[in-house]
Amino acid sequence: MNKLLLTMMLLGALLLAVAANAAPAPPAVEKVVHATGVSAVNAVKDLAVADATQAAQRRAVLTVVGLYLTDGVRQANGKMVDDLITKRMADYLKETKVTDEKYADSVATVTISATVRADLVKADLDSLCRRLAPAGSPRIIIDIYPTWTSDNPLLAQNLLTQQFVAQGFKVIDGRTITDARFTETLKMLREHKRETARIAELQAITDIIVVGQANCRDLGKMADQDIYSAEAWLDAQVIKADTGEIITAAQGTTAGPKVAFTDAKAVDNAVRAAIDDWQAKNYAPLLQKLSDPTATITLSVSNCNAKELADLDVDLNKLAFVRQTTLVSYDDGLAKVDVRYLGDIKDLMRDLGTFRVVKLTIETSTANTVRARVRP
């Protein structure tokens, strides 16, 4: 008995020592934000005020999100950021105080003082950024040919190379490729001629191909002023080597003529603007294709009639992180639905349990399947 008591005392002392030496949890970082929301969608005052309050809360959270939102996440998928805010709004908002409320002519205006957990916002955005980063330094051929003569005809190629290197890609200059068949394939692509089999051969040296032409026009000196202008555009496709799929092909252009004090700078400025515009339009689809943060989860639902299947599809598509649903089969009360889902399968299982129109009981699950049945 004495030995047992002694052992318990020693164990208790050890646990106390471990607890004392454990690293303290980092303090919460909070920011107080003042925001205003407006609602004109409901003629009932209480409902309009509630809607305006929610709008103000969202604006407050967005203010804090803006402090930590990186260009990588902003370019990659603004929709994913919106989904994140929708899902985590209650966690981000520690406290909300209404400081002003007005309702007139069916329009509600609410101003709040909100305490926002900035540390949670930053942690979630950092995690999202890591998930969207291109994995494994993907190889990319950049093969941009200029169609104008200037002191710096390869400016577009070099600028685009710098941007992709900065984003973590392993860039291969198309001009350095010596294999005659590969160079002929790139020439075909520049001329918008596509042969999937030929493109697939490029997998030996690359994962992604950016190929096209850069164009620039010197607009000359502006009348009676010592100022020159130019415009430029980049017509380039982004192609996936293994499938030959054109991921994106939006043209990058200057937003009107660009001006500078010398004609050389005008041309350079125009080309830089066209490259920036091309990157802004085309980088997000490329990054999404490479990272593809969604997963296809097959949901099997038994004891399900046709009406319940239709209601289930509606409920699924209301979930913030469901991207798409596809009916695979329906036979004798058993429905199989492929769900494109952005998140952990455990989150989807939890959300399925909240449906009120079609009530489900989760039976089994694997890494990418969920089996459920409709409760009577």
GROMACS .gro file of C-alpha atoms in nm:
model
  376
    1MET     CA    1   0.000   0.000   0.000
    2ASN     CA    2   0.284   0.236   0.094
    3LYS     CA    3   0.458   0.153  -0.235
    4LEU     CA    4   0.140   0.231  -0.431
    5LEU     CA    5   0.100   0.561  -0.247
    6LEU     CA    6   0.463   0.650  -0.311
    7THR     CA    7   0.428   0.565  -0.681
    8MET     CA    8   0.120   0.783  -0.713
    9MET     CA    9   0.294   1.073  -0.539
   10LEU     CA   10   0.597   1.042  -0.770
   11LEU     CA   11   0.372   1.027  -1.076
   12GLY     CA   12   0.182   1.335  -0.960
   13ALA     CA   13   0.507   1.524  -0.902
   14LEU     CA   14   0.627   1.428  -1.250
   15LEU     CA   15   0.308   1.550  -1.413
   16LEU     CA   16   0.331   1.880  -1.225
   17ALA     CA   17   0.690   1.922  -1.340
   18VAL     CA   18   0.596   1.855  -1.701
   19ALA     CA   19   0.306   2.102  -1.680
   20ALA     CA   20   0.531   2.365  -1.524
   21ASN     CA   21   0.790   2.329  -1.800
   22ALA     CA   22   0.538   2.317  -2.087
   23ALA     CA   23   0.560   2.611  -2.325
   24PRO     CA   24   0.280   2.859  -2.260
   25ALA     CA   25   0.026   2.903  -2.536
   26PRO     CA   26   0.098   3.211  -2.750
   27PRO     CA   27  -0.118   3.507  -2.650
   28ALA     CA   28  -0.416   3.590  -2.868
   29VAL     CA   29  -0.365   3.884  -3.103
   30GLU     CA   30  -0.678   4.094  -3.125
   31LYS     CA   31  -0.764   4.402  -3.327
   32VAL     CA   32  -1.058   4.633  -3.271
   33VAL     CA   33  -1.218   4.737  -3.600
   34HIS     CA   34  -1.502   4.979  -3.669
   35ALA     CA   35  -1.717   4.886  -3.969
   36THR     CA   36  -2.052   4.973  -4.122
   37GLY     CA   37  -2.297   4.744  -4.298
   38VAL     CA   38  -2.599   4.837  -4.510
   39SER     CA   39  -2.900   4.624  -4.606
   40ALA     CA   40  -3.185   4.709  -4.838
   41VAL     CA   41  -3.304   4.357  -4.916
   42ASN     CA   42  -3.579   4.323  -4.657
   43ALA     CA   43  -3.870   4.552  -4.569
   44VAL     CA   44  -3.894   4.403  -4.218
   45LYS     CA   45  -3.685   4.618  -3.987
   46ASP     CA   46  -3.552   4.343  -3.760
   47LEU     CA   47  -3.445   4.128  -4.054
   48ALA     CA   48  -3.287   4.423  -4.235
   49VAL     CA   49  -3.094   4.527  -3.922
   50ALA     CA   50  -2.973   4.170  -3.868
   51ASP     CA   51  -2.856   4.151  -4.229
   52ALA     CA   52  -2.678   4.487  -4.203
   53THR     CA   53  -2.508   4.372  -3.883
   54GLN     CA   54  -2.379   4.060  -4.056
   55ALA     CA   55  -2.251   4.274  -4.342
   56ALA     CA   56  -2.068   4.497  -4.093
   57GLN     CA   57  -1.916   4.193  -3.921
   58ARG     CA   58  -1.793   4.056  -4.251
   59ARG     CA   59  -1.645   4.395  -4.342
   60ALA     CA   60  -1.464   4.403  -4.006
   61VAL     CA   61  -1.312   4.060  -4.066
   62LEU     CA   62  -1.217   4.156  -4.422
   63THR     CA   63  -1.031   4.457  -4.286
   64VAL     CA   64  -0.811   4.228  -4.076
   65VAL     CA   65  -0.778   3.977  -4.363
   66GLY     CA   66  -0.637   4.259  -4.575
   67LEU     CA   67  -0.351   4.304  -4.329
   68TYR     CA   68  -0.221   3.952  -4.389
   69LEU     CA   69  -0.340   3.865  -4.741
   70THR     CA   70  -0.037   3.789  -4.956
   71ASP     CA   71  -0.019   3.842  -5.330
   72GLY     CA   72   0.017   3.465  -5.375
   73VAL     CA   73  -0.318   3.392  -5.211
   74ARG     CA   74  -0.485   3.697  -5.366
   75GLN     CA   75  -0.384   3.587  -5.717
   76ALA     CA   76  -0.451   3.220  -5.658
   77ASN     CA   77  -0.813   3.216  -5.549
   78GLY     CA   78  -1.015   3.494  -5.396
   79LYS     CA   79  -1.310   3.254  -5.376
   80MET     CA   80  -1.118   3.033  -5.136
   81VAL     CA   81  -1.056   3.333  -4.909
   82ASP     CA   82  -1.428   3.414  -4.918
   83ASP     CA   83  -1.511   3.054  -4.826
   84LEU     CA   84  -1.262   3.065  -4.541
   85ILE     CA   85  -1.422   3.380  -4.399
   86THR     CA   86  -1.771   3.229  -4.431
   87LYS     CA   87  -1.671   2.913  -4.249
   88ARG     CA   88  -1.466   3.078  -3.973
   89MET     CA   89  -1.655   3.404  -3.917
   90ALA     CA   90  -1.781   3.303  -3.572
   91ASP     CA   91  -1.428   3.205  -3.464
   92TYR     CA   92  -1.271   3.529  -3.588
   93LEU     CA   93  -1.522   3.756  -3.414
   94LYS     CA   94  -1.459   3.762  -3.040
   95GLU     CA   95  -1.696   4.047  -2.962
   96THR     CA   96  -1.930   4.277  -3.153
   97LYS     CA   97  -2.084   4.598  -3.019
   98VAL     CA   98  -2.339   4.798  -3.217
   99THR     CA   99  -2.241   5.166  -3.192
  100ASP     CA  100  -2.500   5.309  -3.431
  101GLU     CA  101  -2.818   5.183  -3.593
  102LYS     CA  102  -3.048   5.352  -3.844
  103TYR     CA  103  -3.351   5.234  -4.039
  104ALA     CA  104  -3.530   5.449  -4.293
  105ASP     CA  105  -3.709   5.381  -4.622
  106SER     CA  106  -3.652   5.005  -4.582
  107VAL     CA  107  -3.275   5.056  -4.561
  108ALA     CA  108  -3.087   4.952  -4.247
  109THR     CA  109  -2.743   5.094  -4.163
  110VAL     CA  110  -2.549   4.944  -3.872
  111THR     CA  111  -2.208   5.050  -3.740
  112ILE     CA  112  -2.019   4.816  -3.509
  113SER     CA  113  -1.704   4.797  -3.304
  114ALA     CA  114  -1.569   4.445  -3.348
  115THR     CA  115  -1.285   4.264  -3.173
  116VAL     CA  116  -1.128   4.033  -3.431
  117ARG     CA  117  -0.889   3.746  -3.355
  118ALA     CA  118  -0.610   3.856  -3.588
  119ASP     CA  119  -0.389   3.563  -3.486
  120LEU     CA  120  -0.648   3.312  -3.612
  121VAL     CA  121  -0.692   3.504  -3.937
  122LYS     CA  122  -0.316   3.511  -3.999
  123ALA     CA  123  -0.273   3.141  -3.916
  124ASP     CA  124  -0.551   3.039  -4.155
  125LEU     CA  125  -0.419   3.257  -4.439
  126ASP     CA  126  -0.066   3.124  -4.387
  127SER     CA  127  -0.201   2.769  -4.405
  128LEU     CA  128  -0.397   2.851  -4.721
  129CYS     CA  129  -0.087   3.003  -4.879
  130ARG     CA  130   0.113   2.686  -4.807
  131ARG     CA  131  -0.158   2.470  -4.962
  132LEU     CA  132  -0.160   2.682  -5.277
  133ALA     CA  133   0.217   2.687  -5.325
  134PRO     CA  134   0.326   2.490  -5.631
  135ALA     CA  135   0.474   2.165  -5.502
  136GLY     CA  136   0.811   2.029  -5.599
  137SER     CA  137   0.943   2.326  -5.802
  138PRO     CA  138   0.749   2.232  -6.117
  139ARG     CA  139   0.942   2.262  -6.443
  140ILE     CA  140   0.817   2.519  -6.690
  141ILE     CA  141   0.935   2.602  -7.042
  142ILE     CA  142   0.896   2.968  -7.130
  143ASP     CA  143   0.919   3.028  -7.503
  144ILE     CA  144   0.811   3.381  -7.594
  145TYR     CA  145   0.916   3.524  -7.929
  146PRO     CA  146   0.912   3.900  -7.992
  147THR     CA  147   0.765   4.037  -8.314
  148TRP     CA  148   0.933   4.375  -8.297
  149THR     CA  149   1.287   4.506  -8.327
  150SER     CA  150   1.427   4.705  -8.035
  151ASP     CA  151   1.730   4.737  -7.812
  152ASN     CA  152   1.580   4.473  -7.581
  153PRO     CA  153   1.375   4.227  -7.791
  154LEU     CA  154   1.390   3.955  -7.522
  155LEU     CA  155   1.247   4.177  -7.249
  156ALA     CA  156   0.912   3.990  -7.237
  157GLN     CA  157   1.084   3.650  -7.211
  158ASN     CA  158   1.316   3.772  -6.935
  159LEU     CA  159   1.043   3.946  -6.733
  160LEU     CA  160   0.816   3.641  -6.743
  161THR     CA  161   1.109   3.419  -6.643
  162GLN     CA  162   1.181   3.640  -6.340
  163GLN     CA  163   0.818   3.623  -6.228
  164PHE     CA  164   0.796   3.243  -6.246
  165VAL     CA  165   1.133   3.195  -6.076
  166ALA     CA  166   1.010   3.418  -5.792
  167GLN     CA  167   0.702   3.193  -5.760
  168GLY     CA  168   0.915   2.879  -5.710
  169PHE     CA  169   0.916   2.732  -6.061
  170LYS     CA  170   1.218   2.576  -6.230
  171VAL     CA  171   1.229   2.773  -6.554
  172ILE     CA  172   1.369   2.638  -6.881
  173ASP     CA  173   1.441   2.897  -7.151
  174GLY     CA  174   1.288   2.773  -7.474
  175ARG     CA  175   1.579   2.926  -7.668
  176THR     CA  176   1.826   2.690  -7.497
  177ILE     CA  177   1.653   2.367  -7.605
  178THR     CA  178   1.862   2.192  -7.869
  179ASP     CA  179   1.651   1.884  -7.949
  180ALA     CA  180   1.518   1.946  -8.299
  181ARG     CA  181   1.186   1.766  -8.239
  182PHE     CA  182   1.120   1.961  -7.919
  183THR     CA  183   1.195   2.295  -8.085
  184GLU     CA  184   0.967   2.203  -8.375
  185THR     CA  185   0.687   2.121  -8.128
  186LEU     CA  186   0.729   2.460  -7.960
  187LYS     CA  187   0.715   2.629  -8.300
  188MET     CA  188   0.390   2.445  -8.375
  189LEU     CA  189   0.242   2.563  -8.047
  190ARG     CA  190   0.342   2.924  -8.117
  191GLU     CA  191   0.146   2.891  -8.441
  192HIS     CA  192  -0.153   2.746  -8.246
  193LYS     CA  193  -0.107   2.398  -8.395
  194ARG     CA  194  -0.161   2.129  -8.133
  195GLU     CA  195  -0.083   1.759  -8.142
  196THR     CA  196  -0.135   1.597  -7.802
  197ALA     CA  197   0.112   1.317  -7.872
  198ARG     CA  198   0.385   1.562  -7.969
  199ILE     CA  199   0.317   1.776  -7.661
  200ALA     CA  200   0.332   1.469  -7.436
  201GLU     CA  201   0.688   1.407  -7.554
  202LEU     CA  202   0.790   1.731  -7.380
  203GLN     CA  203   0.722   1.562  -7.044
  204ALA     CA  204   1.082   1.445  -7.065
  205ILE     CA  205   1.196   1.799  -6.990
  206THR     CA  206   0.898   1.993  -6.852
  207ASP     CA  207   0.562   1.986  -6.672
  208ILE     CA  208   0.418   2.315  -6.804
  209ILE     CA  209   0.471   2.505  -7.130
  210VAL     CA  210   0.420   2.880  -7.172
  211VAL     CA  211   0.448   2.958  -7.541
  212GLY     CA  212   0.347   3.252  -7.756
  213GLN     CA  213   0.440   3.589  -7.898
  214ALA     CA  214   0.504   3.931  -7.750
  215ASN     CA  215   0.412   4.235  -7.956
  216CYS     CA  216   0.489   4.602  -7.907
  217ARG     CA  217   0.409   4.920  -8.098
  218ASP     CA  218   0.597   5.244  -8.050
  219LEU     CA  219   0.343   5.526  -8.069
  220GLY     CA  220   0.612   5.792  -8.090
  221LYS     CA  221   0.630   6.140  -7.948
  222MET     CA  222   0.319   6.310  -7.825
  223ALA     CA  223   0.240   6.635  -8.004
  224ASP     CA  224   0.424   6.942  -7.872
  225GLN     CA  225   0.555   6.746  -7.572
  226ASP     CA  226   0.882   6.576  -7.492
  227ILE     CA  227   0.694   6.257  -7.401
  228TYR     CA  228   0.680   5.928  -7.591
  229SER     CA  229   0.429   5.644  -7.567
  230ALA     CA  230   0.395   5.278  -7.665
  231GLU     CA  231   0.160   4.983  -7.624
  232ALA     CA  232   0.226   4.609  -7.597
  233TRP     CA  233   0.046   4.277  -7.567
  234LEU     CA  234   0.140   3.918  -7.487
  235ASP     CA  235  -0.043   3.635  -7.663
  236ALA     CA  236   0.072   3.321  -7.479
  237GLN     CA  237  -0.087   2.988  -7.388
  238VAL     CA  238  -0.023   2.785  -7.073
  239ILE     CA  239  -0.026   2.415  -7.161
  240LYS     CA  240  -0.003   2.105  -6.942
  241ALA     CA  241   0.259   1.873  -7.093
  242ASP     CA  242   0.113   1.537  -6.986
  243THR     CA  243  -0.236   1.594  -7.128
  244GLY     CA  244  -0.184   1.873  -7.382
  245GLU     CA  245  -0.460   2.067  -7.202
  246ILE     CA  246  -0.461   2.444  -7.249
  247ILE     CA  247  -0.492   2.564  -6.891
  248THR     CA  248  -0.534   2.930  -6.980
  249ALA     CA  249  -0.466   3.162  -7.273
  250ALA     CA  250  -0.589   3.509  -7.175
  251GLN     CA  251  -0.402   3.785  -7.357
  252GLY     CA  252  -0.204   4.036  -7.152
  253THR     CA  253  -0.215   4.397  -7.271
  254THR     CA  254  -0.133   4.748  -7.165
  255ALA     CA  255  -0.428   4.938  -7.024
  256GLY     CA  256  -0.401   5.206  -7.293
  257PRO     CA  257  -0.075   5.361  -7.414
  258LYS     CA  258   0.200   5.390  -7.155
  259VAL     CA  259   0.403   5.709  -7.150
  260ALA     CA  260   0.760   5.789  -7.053
  261PHE     CA  261   1.023   6.055  -7.118
  262THR     CA  262   1.214   5.854  -7.377
  263ASP     CA  263   1.088   5.622  -7.647
  264ALA     CA  264   1.307   5.338  -7.511
  265LYS     CA  265   1.148   5.366  -7.168
  266ALA     CA  266   0.802   5.390  -7.325
  267VAL     CA  267   0.851   5.057  -7.501
  268ASP     CA  268   0.992   4.891  -7.190
  269ASN     CA  269   0.712   5.027  -6.972
  270ALA     CA  270   0.450   4.902  -7.216
  271VAL     CA  271   0.602   4.552  -7.226
  272ARG     CA  272   0.624   4.542  -6.845
  273ALA     CA  273   0.258   4.641  -6.817
  274ALA     CA  274   0.154   4.371  -7.065
  275ILE     CA  275   0.352   4.105  -6.876
  276ASP     CA  276   0.200   4.211  -6.544
  277ASP     CA  277  -0.149   4.200  -6.695
  278TRP     CA  278  -0.085   3.855  -6.845
  279GLN     CA  279   0.043   3.723  -6.511
  280ALA     CA  280  -0.259   3.862  -6.324
  281LYS     CA  281  -0.500   3.688  -6.565
  282ASN     CA  282  -0.322   3.355  -6.614
  283TYR     CA  283  -0.129   3.272  -6.298
  284ALA     CA  284  -0.432   3.182  -6.084
  285PRO     CA  285  -0.569   2.912  -6.319
  286LEU     CA  286  -0.221   2.762  -6.352
  287LEU     CA  287  -0.165   2.753  -5.978
  288GLN     CA  288  -0.506   2.601  -5.916
  289LYS     CA  289  -0.437   2.329  -6.173
  290LEU     CA  290  -0.105   2.244  -6.009
  291SER     CA  291  -0.216   2.252  -5.647
  292ASP     CA  292  -0.581   2.143  -5.704
  293PRO     CA  293  -0.672   2.169  -5.335
  294THR     CA  294  -1.010   2.003  -5.388
  295ALA     CA  295  -1.060   1.628  -5.366
  296THR     CA  296  -1.328   1.404  -5.514
  297ILE     CA  297  -1.519   1.222  -5.241
  298THR     CA  298  -1.772   0.956  -5.340
  299LEU     CA  299  -2.084   0.977  -5.124
  300SER     CA  300  -2.305   0.666  -5.122
  301VAL     CA  301  -2.652   0.715  -4.974
  302SER     CA  302  -2.895   0.427  -4.921
  303ASN     CA  303  -3.269   0.430  -4.847
  304CYS     CA  304  -3.295   0.738  -5.069
  305ASN     CA  305  -3.589   0.816  -5.301
  306ALA     CA  306  -3.579   1.048  -5.603
  307LYS     CA  307  -3.712   1.352  -5.418
  308GLU     CA  308  -3.467   1.303  -5.133
  309LEU     CA  309  -3.186   1.275  -5.387
  310ALA     CA  310  -3.284   1.610  -5.538
  311ASP     CA  311  -3.306   1.771  -5.192
  312LEU     CA  312  -2.971   1.620  -5.098
  313ASP     CA  313  -2.806   1.772  -5.405
  314VAL     CA  314  -2.944   2.114  -5.311
  315ASP     CA  315  -2.814   2.083  -4.955
  316LEU     CA  316  -2.472   1.967  -5.072
  317ASN     CA  317  -2.431   2.262  -5.305
  318LYS     CA  318  -2.519   2.503  -5.026
  319LEU     CA  319  -2.206   2.400  -4.836
  320ALA     CA  320  -1.938   2.667  -4.871
  321PHE     CA  321  -1.658   2.420  -4.949
  322VAL     CA  322  -1.842   2.204  -5.205
  323ARG     CA  323  -1.724   2.294  -5.554
  324GLN     CA  324  -1.931   2.051  -5.763
  325THR     CA  325  -2.158   1.746  -5.733
  326THR     CA  326  -2.199   1.478  -6.000
  327LEU     CA  327  -2.452   1.194  -5.985
  328VAL     CA  328  -2.264   0.873  -6.063
  329SER     CA  329  -2.554   0.628  -6.032
  330TYR     CA  330  -2.895   0.574  -5.875
  331ASP     CA  331  -3.039   0.225  -5.844
  332ASP     CA  332  -3.301   0.079  -5.610
  333GLY     CA  333  -3.271   0.355  -5.350
  334LEU     CA  334  -2.890   0.367  -5.355
  335ALA     CA  335  -2.739   0.693  -5.483
  336LYS     CA  336  -2.372   0.751  -5.555
  337VAL     CA  337  -2.258   1.112  -5.586
  338ASP     CA  338  -1.908   1.245  -5.655
  339VAL     CA  339  -1.846   1.556  -5.445
  340ARG     CA  340  -1.562   1.796  -5.527
  341TYR     CA  341  -1.478   1.916  -5.178
  342LEU     CA  342  -1.225   2.169  -5.052
  343GLY     CA  343  -1.131   2.043  -4.709
  344ASP     CA  344  -1.091   1.740  -4.487
  345ILE     CA  345  -1.334   1.450  -4.529
  346LYS     CA  346  -1.411   1.475  -4.157
  347ASP     CA  347  -1.548   1.826  -4.216
  348LEU     CA  348  -1.775   1.697  -4.490
  349MET     CA  349  -1.900   1.416  -4.266
  350ARG     CA  350  -1.976   1.668  -3.994
  351ASP     CA  351  -2.164   1.891  -4.239
  352LEU     CA  352  -2.367   1.596  -4.371
  353GLY     CA  353  -2.492   1.536  -4.020
  354THR     CA  354  -2.640   1.888  -4.005
  355PHE     CA  355  -2.881   1.848  -4.298
  356ARG     CA  356  -3.241   1.901  -4.190
  357VAL     CA  357  -3.440   1.826  -4.505
  358VAL     CA  358  -3.275   1.491  -4.576
  359LYS     CA  359  -3.145   1.358  -4.244
  360LEU     CA  360  -2.846   1.130  -4.281
  361THR     CA  361  -2.676   0.875  -4.059
  362ILE     CA  362  -2.308   0.828  -4.140
  363GLU     CA  363  -2.221   0.456  -4.148
  364THR     CA  364  -1.863   0.417  -4.276
  365SER     CA  365  -1.588   0.619  -4.441
  366THR     CA  366  -1.246   0.577  -4.603
  367ALA     CA  367  -0.991   0.828  -4.728
  368ASN     CA  368  -1.216   0.932  -5.017
  369THR     CA  369  -1.557   0.768  -4.962
  370VAL     CA  370  -1.847   0.822  -4.726
  371ARG     CA  371  -2.137   0.581  -4.686
  372ALA     CA  372  -2.461   0.707  -4.530
  373ARG     CA  373  -2.830   0.623  -4.516
  374VAL     CA  374  -3.140   0.836  -4.503
  375ARG     CA  375  -3.313   0.821  -4.167
  376PRO     CA  376  -3.691   0.759  -4.178
   0.00000   0.00000   0.00000
